[in-house]
């Protein structure tokens, strides 16, 4: 049972009357009516325990977008339900500052009927968001007292990565179609696909002559070939300590995820196979064996619960896991930091093993705040900040140059520019015949 504000107001008025009328008569004059009104109101309130509650609606949503979860309340009792319903979700399920209003609903359900409420979630973090309990406070018709109870109504919503880089996908697909048209130059070689027959012209490789087709025609005919489309990409995300650093409002890992999703969508449309590996000291997530339209959902599901760990990444273990996941020559895209201390002591000594067997692209998230600091002038603090930013940029450029000397392609860009820059690097490799 719970007393409402009206009951408290009535009790305050009663206290005034009791003060004006001395003795037990004044107390009785106030207490008896108040108690009777509260008991009557409580008796007329609909019971909470017999209520039947069911959930429906969204089971997944992208971070930052809205998800609508329905809650149906059925009232089988003989009294109308006038209730306040609190739908309890974790704090990160709501937009900042809106949890109190969004989780509470006023509800009236006549006897024997049902009503549906809608809770609007706006999750601010990735992963599973679960709701277990719904609290119901059933008010009496006078508003002096209420019955209160809880129902267990489990539901979960999977919060997917936001993927803002998908706005770049149409432009990159247009470039891919243009690239396919230009690179339909037909070649011959091991592991290529037969395309068509055409007349022989001077300079063609005589080994391409199709003698059976030539015997049926009046001119020499050769076979033409095209490169295989079924190329392999392995996306490797470093989920160690450096991935937890924030660039702007998001961790570096989230920016890497955005670029990985755009590259996955683009490569799968190009007919390439895409696998995913997330690793620090152990493998945290893995996606293998998917193709076509199944790749992007599989990668998205694998990235959803992934969070960086505050441990130093083991580069030898990471390279070994990448080599095991890509047994034949592939394009390996490594999302990691370009911090010179991390690279020189960790990745640089073991990266040659990976470069010898695969084409390697190193993608790193740059902090745009460093550029702003480098332009700072006017005060002593700003000048010191500019000097520190210039030194930091020089160290990153040096680290990138060391990686290029080993044979890796380096893509270093701010969070909003990294996805399209990485997609351009992928398309350039295809245009150059390296993929």
Short mmCIF file of C-alpha atoms in Angstrom, two decimals:
data_model
loop_
_atom_site.label_atom_id
_atom_site.label_comp_id
_atom_site.label_asym_id
_atom_site.label_seq_id
_atom_site.Cartn_x
_atom_site.Cartn_y
_atom_site.Cartn_z
CA UNK A 1 0.00 0.00 0.00
CA UNK A 2 1.18 3.54 -0.72
CA UNK A 3 -0.28 6.88 0.38
CA UNK A 4 -0.53 9.63 -2.21
CA UNK A 5 -0.01 13.37 -2.03
CA UNK A 6 -3.71 13.88 -1.56
CA UNK A 7 -3.66 11.75 1.56
CA UNK A 8 -0.74 13.75 2.91
CA UNK A 9 -2.63 16.99 2.24
CA UNK A 10 -5.72 15.62 3.94
CA UNK A 11 -3.63 14.62 6.95
CA UNK A 12 -2.15 18.11 7.14
CA UNK A 13 -5.60 19.66 7.12
CA UNK A 14 -6.63 17.22 9.81
CA UNK A 15 -3.69 18.30 11.95
CA UNK A 16 -4.89 21.88 11.73
CA UNK A 17 -8.40 20.82 12.80
CA UNK A 18 -6.96 18.78 15.68
CA UNK A 19 -5.01 21.80 16.86
CA UNK A 20 -8.12 23.97 16.74
CA UNK A 21 -10.28 21.38 18.58
CA UNK A 22 -8.41 20.38 21.75
CA UNK A 23 -8.49 16.94 23.31
CA UNK A 24 -9.33 13.48 22.01
CA UNK A 25 -12.39 14.74 20.27
CA UNK A 26 -10.32 16.77 17.80
CA UNK A 27 -8.00 13.84 17.10
CA UNK A 28 -10.91 11.46 16.57
CA UNK A 29 -12.69 14.01 14.43
CA UNK A 30 -9.74 13.99 12.04
CA UNK A 31 -8.31 10.47 12.25
CA UNK A 32 -11.47 8.44 11.73
CA UNK A 33 -12.56 10.10 8.43
CA UNK A 34 -9.00 10.05 7.05
CA UNK A 35 -8.55 6.37 7.85
CA UNK A 36 -11.96 5.50 6.41
CA UNK A 37 -11.29 7.42 3.20
CA UNK A 38 -7.88 5.77 2.76
CA UNK A 39 -9.29 2.29 3.39
CA UNK A 40 -12.21 2.90 1.04
CA UNK A 41 -9.92 4.19 -1.69
CA UNK A 42 -7.58 1.23 -1.23
CA UNK A 43 -10.48 -1.20 -1.44
CA UNK A 44 -11.72 0.35 -4.69
CA UNK A 45 -8.27 0.33 -6.34
CA UNK A 46 -7.73 -2.46 -8.86
CA UNK A 47 -5.47 -5.26 -7.58
CA UNK A 48 -1.94 -5.39 -9.08
CA UNK A 49 -1.12 -9.07 -8.75
CA UNK A 50 -3.75 -10.42 -11.23
CA UNK A 51 -2.63 -8.06 -14.00
CA UNK A 52 -1.20 -9.77 -17.09
CA UNK A 53 1.68 -7.99 -18.82
CA UNK A 54 3.28 -8.84 -22.16
CA UNK A 55 6.04 -7.18 -24.20
CA UNK A 56 6.47 -6.78 -27.96
CA UNK A 57 8.27 -4.57 -30.42
CA UNK A 58 11.89 -3.91 -31.34
CA UNK A 59 14.61 -6.43 -30.57
CA UNK A 60 17.50 -4.50 -32.14
CA UNK A 61 18.38 -0.89 -32.86
CA UNK A 62 21.43 1.07 -33.90
CA UNK A 63 23.11 3.14 -31.23
CA UNK A 64 21.69 6.65 -31.17
CA UNK A 65 18.44 5.70 -32.90
CA UNK A 66 15.05 5.09 -31.28
CA UNK A 67 13.57 1.69 -30.47
CA UNK A 68 9.87 1.27 -29.65
CA UNK A 69 9.05 -1.48 -27.15
CA UNK A 70 5.38 -2.20 -26.48
CA UNK A 71 3.92 -3.25 -23.13
CA UNK A 72 0.38 -4.68 -23.07
CA UNK A 73 -1.45 -4.53 -19.73
CA UNK A 74 -4.56 -6.70 -19.31
CA UNK A 75 -6.91 -6.08 -16.37
CA UNK A 76 -8.93 -9.22 -15.53
CA UNK A 77 -10.30 -7.81 -12.25
CA UNK A 78 -13.76 -6.39 -11.73
CA UNK A 79 -12.44 -2.89 -10.98
CA UNK A 80 -11.03 -0.33 -13.39
CA UNK A 81 -7.28 0.17 -13.25
CA UNK A 82 -5.94 3.69 -12.77
CA UNK A 83 -2.24 3.20 -12.62
CA UNK A 84 1.22 4.62 -12.94
CA UNK A 85 3.53 2.16 -14.70
CA UNK A 86 7.32 2.28 -14.50
CA UNK A 87 9.15 0.32 -17.19
CA UNK A 88 12.62 -0.25 -15.73
CA UNK A 89 15.53 -0.30 -18.22
CA UNK A 90 19.25 0.28 -17.64
CA UNK A 91 20.29 3.98 -17.53
CA UNK A 92 22.16 3.76 -20.87
CA UNK A 93 18.88 2.84 -22.59
CA UNK A 94 17.67 6.43 -22.53
CA UNK A 95 18.77 9.68 -24.09
CA UNK A 96 20.65 11.83 -21.51
CA UNK A 97 18.29 13.46 -19.02
CA UNK A 98 15.11 11.70 -20.17
CA UNK A 99 15.09 8.46 -18.16
CA UNK A 100 12.52 9.61 -15.56
CA UNK A 101 9.91 10.84 -18.03
CA UNK A 102 10.43 8.13 -20.63
CA UNK A 103 10.15 5.20 -18.21
CA UNK A 104 6.87 6.26 -16.57
CA UNK A 105 3.39 6.01 -18.07
CA UNK A 106 -0.09 6.94 -16.83
CA UNK A 107 -2.59 4.23 -17.68
CA UNK A 108 -6.32 3.56 -17.36
CA UNK A 109 -7.66 0.09 -18.18
CA UNK A 110 -11.38 -0.69 -17.76
CA UNK A 111 -12.37 -3.98 -16.17
CA UNK A 112 -11.81 -6.95 -18.48
CA UNK A 113 -9.94 -4.94 -21.12
CA UNK A 114 -6.32 -4.33 -22.11
CA UNK A 115 -4.25 -1.36 -23.17
CA UNK A 116 -0.87 -1.05 -24.87
CA UNK A 117 1.91 1.32 -23.82
CA UNK A 118 4.97 2.19 -25.87
CA UNK A 119 8.35 2.82 -24.28
CA UNK A 120 10.75 4.73 -26.54
CA UNK A 121 14.40 3.80 -25.98
CA UNK A 122 17.36 5.80 -27.30
CA UNK A 123 20.41 3.74 -26.23
CA UNK A 124 23.74 5.50 -25.81
CA UNK A 125 25.90 2.36 -25.60
CA UNK A 126 26.31 -0.80 -27.66
CA UNK A 127 25.43 -4.27 -26.42
CA UNK A 128 22.43 -6.02 -24.92
CA UNK A 129 19.96 -3.89 -22.96
CA UNK A 130 17.68 -5.99 -20.78
CA UNK A 131 14.53 -5.14 -18.86
CA UNK A 132 13.19 -7.52 -16.25
CA UNK A 133 10.75 -5.71 -13.96
CA UNK A 134 7.70 -3.50 -14.47
CA UNK A 135 6.41 -1.67 -11.39
CA UNK A 136 2.68 -0.84 -11.22
CA UNK A 137 1.03 1.54 -8.78
CA UNK A 138 -2.79 1.18 -8.87
CA UNK A 139 -4.59 4.25 -7.54
CA UNK A 140 -8.02 4.33 -5.99
CA UNK A 141 -10.75 6.57 -7.48
CA UNK A 142 -10.35 9.15 -4.69
CA UNK A 143 -6.59 9.42 -5.13
CA UNK A 144 -5.79 8.95 -1.42
CA UNK A 145 -4.12 5.50 -1.54
CA UNK A 146 -2.67 3.05 -4.03
CA UNK A 147 -1.74 -0.60 -4.32
CA UNK A 148 1.79 -1.26 -5.55
CA UNK A 149 3.43 -4.33 -7.01
CA UNK A 150 6.00 -5.59 -9.50
CA UNK A 151 5.78 -7.97 -12.45
CA UNK A 152 8.69 -9.75 -14.10
CA UNK A 153 8.38 -9.16 -17.86
CA UNK A 154 11.79 -9.92 -19.45
CA UNK A 155 12.79 -8.36 -22.77
CA UNK A 156 16.08 -7.47 -24.44
CA UNK A 157 17.12 -5.08 -27.19
CA UNK A 158 20.44 -5.51 -28.97
CA UNK A 159 22.09 -2.14 -29.57
CA UNK A 160 24.13 -2.34 -32.77
CA UNK A 161 27.05 -0.08 -33.78
CA UNK A 162 25.75 3.22 -35.19
CA UNK A 163 27.43 2.92 -38.67
CA UNK A 164 27.28 6.60 -39.73
CA UNK A 165 29.72 5.81 -42.56
CA UNK A 166 26.99 4.06 -44.54
CA UNK A 167 26.26 7.44 -46.13
CA UNK A 168 29.48 6.94 -48.13
CA UNK A 169 28.42 3.54 -49.49
CA UNK A 170 26.50 4.72 -52.62
CA UNK A 171 29.45 6.79 -53.84
CA UNK A 172 31.92 3.97 -53.23
CA UNK A 173 29.67 1.45 -54.99
CA UNK A 174 29.43 3.78 -57.98
CA UNK A 175 33.20 3.94 -58.11
CA UNK A 176 33.36 0.16 -57.79
CA UNK A 177 31.02 -0.28 -60.78
CA UNK A 178 33.12 2.18 -62.76
CA UNK A 179 36.24 0.28 -61.74
CA UNK A 180 34.71 -3.03 -62.82
CA UNK A 181 33.96 -1.51 -66.21
CA UNK A 182 37.47 -0.18 -66.69
CA UNK A 183 39.25 -3.29 -65.43
CA UNK A 184 37.39 -5.71 -67.64
CA UNK A 185 40.76 -6.02 -69.40
CA UNK A 186 40.90 -9.72 -69.87
CA UNK A 187 44.00 -11.59 -68.82
CA UNK A 188 45.15 -15.17 -68.70
CA UNK A 189 46.80 -16.92 -65.81
CA UNK A 190 46.51 -19.47 -63.07
CA UNK A 191 43.45 -19.12 -60.90
CA UNK A 192 41.48 -16.95 -63.37
CA UNK A 193 37.97 -17.38 -64.73
CA UNK A 194 37.11 -18.03 -68.41
CA UNK A 195 35.16 -15.16 -69.92
CA UNK A 196 34.69 -15.48 -73.70
CA UNK A 197 36.25 -16.15 -77.12
CA UNK A 198 37.54 -13.50 -79.54
CA UNK A 199 39.60 -13.33 -82.73
CA UNK A 200 43.36 -13.44 -82.40
CA UNK A 201 45.23 -10.16 -82.86
CA UNK A 202 48.95 -9.56 -83.13
CA UNK A 203 50.63 -9.60 -79.76
CA UNK A 204 48.24 -12.07 -78.06
CA UNK A 205 49.77 -14.98 -76.19
CA UNK A 206 49.69 -18.01 -78.52
CA UNK A 207 49.07 -20.22 -75.50
CA UNK A 208 45.59 -18.67 -75.29
CA UNK A 209 44.57 -20.05 -78.72
CA UNK A 210 41.51 -22.29 -78.55
CA UNK A 211 42.25 -24.85 -81.26
CA UNK A 212 38.82 -26.48 -81.16
CA UNK A 213 37.07 -23.15 -81.69
CA UNK A 214 39.61 -22.25 -84.40
CA UNK A 215 38.88 -25.51 -86.23
CA UNK A 216 35.17 -24.63 -86.39
CA UNK A 217 35.79 -21.10 -87.71
CA UNK A 218 37.74 -19.46 -90.48
CA UNK A 219 40.01 -17.45 -88.16
CA UNK A 220 42.25 -18.08 -85.20
CA UNK A 221 40.33 -17.73 -81.93
CA UNK A 222 41.71 -17.23 -78.44
CA UNK A 223 40.23 -17.58 -75.00
CA UNK A 224 39.94 -14.51 -72.78
CA UNK A 225 40.04 -14.62 -69.00
CA UNK A 226 39.14 -12.37 -66.15
CA UNK A 227 40.46 -12.16 -62.62
CA UNK A 228 38.64 -14.09 -59.92
CA UNK A 229 36.18 -12.05 -57.91
CA UNK A 230 36.34 -14.29 -54.87
CA UNK A 231 39.15 -12.48 -53.07
CA UNK A 232 39.62 -12.69 -49.33
CA UNK A 233 39.69 -9.80 -46.85
CA UNK A 234 40.56 -10.25 -43.19
CA UNK A 235 39.69 -7.34 -40.91
CA UNK A 236 41.75 -7.42 -37.70
CA UNK A 237 40.74 -5.12 -34.85
CA UNK A 238 43.20 -4.42 -32.06
CA UNK A 239 41.01 -4.31 -28.93
CA UNK A 240 43.80 -3.57 -26.45
CA UNK A 241 44.50 -0.52 -24.33
CA UNK A 242 45.05 1.94 -27.17
CA UNK A 243 41.61 1.15 -28.62
CA UNK A 244 40.01 2.56 -25.45
CA UNK A 245 41.42 6.05 -26.00
CA UNK A 246 38.74 8.57 -26.85
CA UNK A 247 38.90 10.72 -29.97
CA UNK A 248 36.26 13.39 -29.68
CA UNK A 249 33.18 11.76 -28.16
CA UNK A 250 33.88 8.12 -29.06
CA UNK A 251 36.54 5.49 -28.33
CA UNK A 252 39.01 4.66 -31.09
CA UNK A 253 37.53 1.17 -31.28
CA UNK A 254 34.11 2.57 -32.25
CA UNK A 255 35.65 4.65 -35.05
CA UNK A 256 37.49 1.55 -36.30
CA UNK A 257 34.22 -0.39 -36.23
CA UNK A 258 32.57 2.23 -38.42
CA UNK A 259 35.34 1.93 -41.02
CA UNK A 260 35.24 -1.88 -40.80
CA UNK A 261 31.50 -1.94 -41.46
CA UNK A 262 31.81 0.29 -44.53
CA UNK A 263 34.63 -1.84 -45.92
CA UNK A 264 32.62 -5.00 -45.23
CA UNK A 265 29.58 -3.66 -47.08
CA UNK A 266 31.71 -2.52 -50.03
CA UNK A 267 33.83 -5.67 -50.34
CA UNK A 268 30.83 -8.00 -50.06
CA UNK A 269 29.12 -6.10 -52.90
CA UNK A 270 32.33 -6.54 -54.93
CA UNK A 271 32.06 -10.30 -54.52
CA UNK A 272 34.96 -10.61 -52.08
CA UNK A 273 34.88 -12.76 -48.96
CA UNK A 274 35.23 -10.88 -45.68
CA UNK A 275 36.28 -12.34 -42.34
CA UNK A 276 36.71 -10.54 -39.03
CA UNK A 277 39.08 -11.03 -36.12
CA UNK A 278 39.13 -8.98 -32.90
CA UNK A 279 42.17 -9.63 -30.74
CA UNK A 280 44.29 -8.27 -27.89
CA UNK A 281 45.88 -11.04 -25.85
CA UNK A 282 43.22 -13.52 -26.93
CA UNK A 283 40.66 -13.60 -29.72
CA UNK A 284 37.62 -11.63 -28.60
CA UNK A 285 35.44 -12.06 -31.70
CA UNK A 286 35.65 -13.96 -34.95
CA UNK A 287 33.52 -14.09 -38.10
CA UNK A 288 34.41 -16.64 -40.76
CA UNK A 289 32.70 -18.47 -43.59
CA UNK A 290 29.96 -15.97 -44.41
CA UNK A 291 29.34 -14.63 -47.90
CA UNK A 292 27.10 -12.29 -49.83
CA UNK A 293 24.34 -10.59 -47.90
CA UNK A 294 25.08 -12.59 -44.75
CA UNK A 295 28.47 -10.96 -44.14
CA UNK A 296 27.45 -7.50 -42.95
CA UNK A 297 24.84 -8.74 -40.41
CA UNK A 298 27.32 -11.31 -39.08
CA UNK A 299 30.06 -8.71 -38.64
CA UNK A 300 27.60 -6.29 -37.04
CA UNK A 301 26.49 -8.94 -34.53
CA UNK A 302 30.09 -9.77 -33.65
CA UNK A 303 31.00 -6.11 -33.09
CA UNK A 304 27.92 -5.28 -30.99
CA UNK A 305 29.14 -6.50 -27.56
CA UNK A 306 32.81 -5.75 -28.22
CA UNK A 307 34.56 -3.37 -25.81
CA UNK A 308 38.26 -2.48 -25.52
CA UNK A 309 40.27 -4.06 -22.71
CA UNK A 310 42.77 -2.12 -20.63
CA UNK A 311 45.64 -4.50 -21.39
CA UNK A 312 48.62 -4.30 -23.72
CA UNK A 313 47.98 -6.14 -26.97
CA UNK A 314 50.27 -9.11 -27.62
CA UNK A 315 51.46 -8.43 -31.21
CA UNK A 316 52.94 -11.89 -31.71
CA UNK A 317 49.67 -13.50 -30.71
CA UNK A 318 47.73 -11.08 -32.94
CA UNK A 319 49.88 -11.82 -36.02
CA UNK A 320 49.71 -15.56 -35.36
CA UNK A 321 45.92 -15.39 -35.14
CA UNK A 322 45.75 -13.40 -38.39
CA UNK A 323 47.98 -15.90 -40.20
CA UNK A 324 45.84 -18.78 -38.95
CA UNK A 325 42.64 -17.03 -40.08
CA UNK A 326 44.05 -16.32 -43.57
CA UNK A 327 45.87 -19.43 -44.82
CA UNK A 328 46.14 -18.16 -48.41
CA UNK A 329 47.14 -14.76 -49.74
CA UNK A 330 44.61 -12.14 -48.70
CA UNK A 331 44.17 -8.48 -47.94
CA UNK A 332 44.66 -8.03 -44.20
CA UNK A 333 43.36 -4.74 -42.80
CA UNK A 334 44.80 -4.12 -39.33
CA UNK A 335 43.04 -1.50 -37.20
CA UNK A 336 45.55 -0.38 -34.60
CA UNK A 337 47.35 2.65 -33.18
CA UNK A 338 50.24 4.47 -34.82
CA UNK A 339 51.79 5.45 -31.50
CA UNK A 340 55.52 5.03 -32.00
CA UNK A 341 56.09 3.45 -28.58
CA UNK A 342 53.49 0.77 -29.25
CA UNK A 343 54.65 0.05 -32.81
CA UNK A 344 58.40 -0.01 -32.31
CA UNK A 345 58.31 -2.26 -29.26
CA UNK A 346 55.48 -4.47 -30.46
CA UNK A 347 54.13 -4.62 -33.99
CA UNK A 348 57.12 -3.63 -36.15
CA UNK A 349 59.31 -6.64 -35.25
CA UNK A 350 56.56 -9.16 -36.13
CA UNK A 351 54.79 -7.38 -39.01
CA UNK A 352 57.21 -8.70 -41.70
CA UNK A 353 55.76 -12.19 -41.17
CA UNK A 354 52.36 -10.84 -42.16
CA UNK A 355 53.57 -8.69 -45.05
CA UNK A 356 55.48 -11.59 -46.63
CA UNK A 357 52.31 -13.64 -47.01
CA UNK A 358 49.59 -11.01 -47.45
CA UNK A 359 48.81 -7.53 -48.67
CA UNK A 360 48.57 -5.47 -45.48
CA UNK A 361 46.74 -2.21 -44.82
CA UNK A 362 47.24 -0.53 -41.44
CA UNK A 363 44.30 1.72 -40.54
CA UNK A 364 44.62 4.12 -37.62
CA UNK A 365 42.32 6.71 -36.07
CA UNK A 366 43.94 10.16 -35.87
CA UNK A 367 42.90 12.75 -33.30
CA UNK A 368 41.72 15.98 -35.02
CA UNK A 369 42.34 17.80 -31.75
CA UNK A 370 46.08 17.46 -32.37
CA UNK A 371 45.79 19.56 -35.52
CA UNK A 372 43.91 22.22 -33.58
CA UNK A 373 46.60 22.25 -30.91
CA UNK A 374 49.33 22.53 -33.54
CA UNK A 375 47.74 25.74 -34.84
CA UNK A 376 47.52 27.29 -31.36
CA UNK A 377 49.35 30.56 -30.73
CA UNK A 378 48.95 33.68 -28.59
CA UNK A 379 49.70 32.36 -25.11
CA UNK A 380 52.54 30.45 -23.51
CA UNK A 381 50.23 27.48 -22.89
CA UNK A 382 49.08 27.44 -26.52
CA UNK A 383 52.69 27.54 -27.78
CA UNK A 384 53.69 24.61 -25.56
CA UNK A 385 50.61 22.74 -26.73
CA UNK A 386 51.50 23.42 -30.37
CA UNK A 387 55.02 22.11 -29.81
CA UNK A 388 53.68 18.93 -28.20
CA UNK A 389 51.21 18.44 -31.06
CA UNK A 390 53.95 18.92 -33.67
CA UNK A 391 56.12 16.34 -31.95
CA UNK A 392 53.23 13.90 -31.74
CA UNK A 393 52.47 14.34 -35.46
CA UNK A 394 56.14 13.85 -36.38
CA UNK A 395 56.23 10.59 -34.41
CA UNK A 396 53.10 9.31 -36.17
CA UNK A 397 54.51 10.20 -39.59
CA UNK A 398 57.73 8.42 -38.72
CA UNK A 399 55.81 5.32 -37.60
CA UNK A 400 53.74 5.38 -40.79
CA UNK A 401 56.89 5.64 -42.90
CA UNK A 402 58.42 2.63 -41.14
CA UNK A 403 55.29 0.62 -41.93
CA UNK A 404 55.40 1.67 -45.59
CA UNK A 405 59.01 0.58 -45.84
CA UNK A 406 57.95 -2.86 -44.70
CA UNK A 407 55.41 -2.97 -47.54
CA UNK A 408 52.20 -2.04 -45.74
CA UNK A 409 49.69 0.56 -46.92
CA UNK A 410 48.94 3.09 -44.17
CA UNK A 411 45.62 4.93 -43.80
CA UNK A 412 45.72 7.49 -40.99
CA UNK A 413 42.69 9.76 -40.73
CA UNK A 414 40.23 11.35 -38.32
CA UNK A 415 37.18 9.29 -37.25
CA UNK A 416 34.83 10.81 -39.84
CA UNK A 417 37.40 10.57 -42.65
CA UNK A 418 38.80 7.12 -41.90
CA UNK A 419 35.94 5.04 -43.43
CA UNK A 420 35.96 6.69 -46.89
CA UNK A 421 39.77 6.86 -46.92
CA UNK A 422 40.01 3.14 -46.17
CA UNK A 423 37.41 2.35 -48.84
CA UNK A 424 39.45 4.38 -51.34
CA UNK A 425 42.58 2.43 -50.42
CA UNK A 426 40.72 -0.84 -51.01
CA UNK A 427 39.46 0.34 -54.41
CA UNK A 428 42.94 1.53 -55.37
CA UNK A 429 44.38 -1.90 -54.58
CA UNK A 430 41.72 -3.50 -56.77
CA UNK A 431 42.43 -1.06 -59.58
CA UNK A 432 46.15 -1.84 -59.35
CA UNK A 433 45.50 -5.57 -59.57
CA UNK A 434 46.86 -6.23 -56.08
CA UNK A 435 43.59 -7.68 -54.85
#
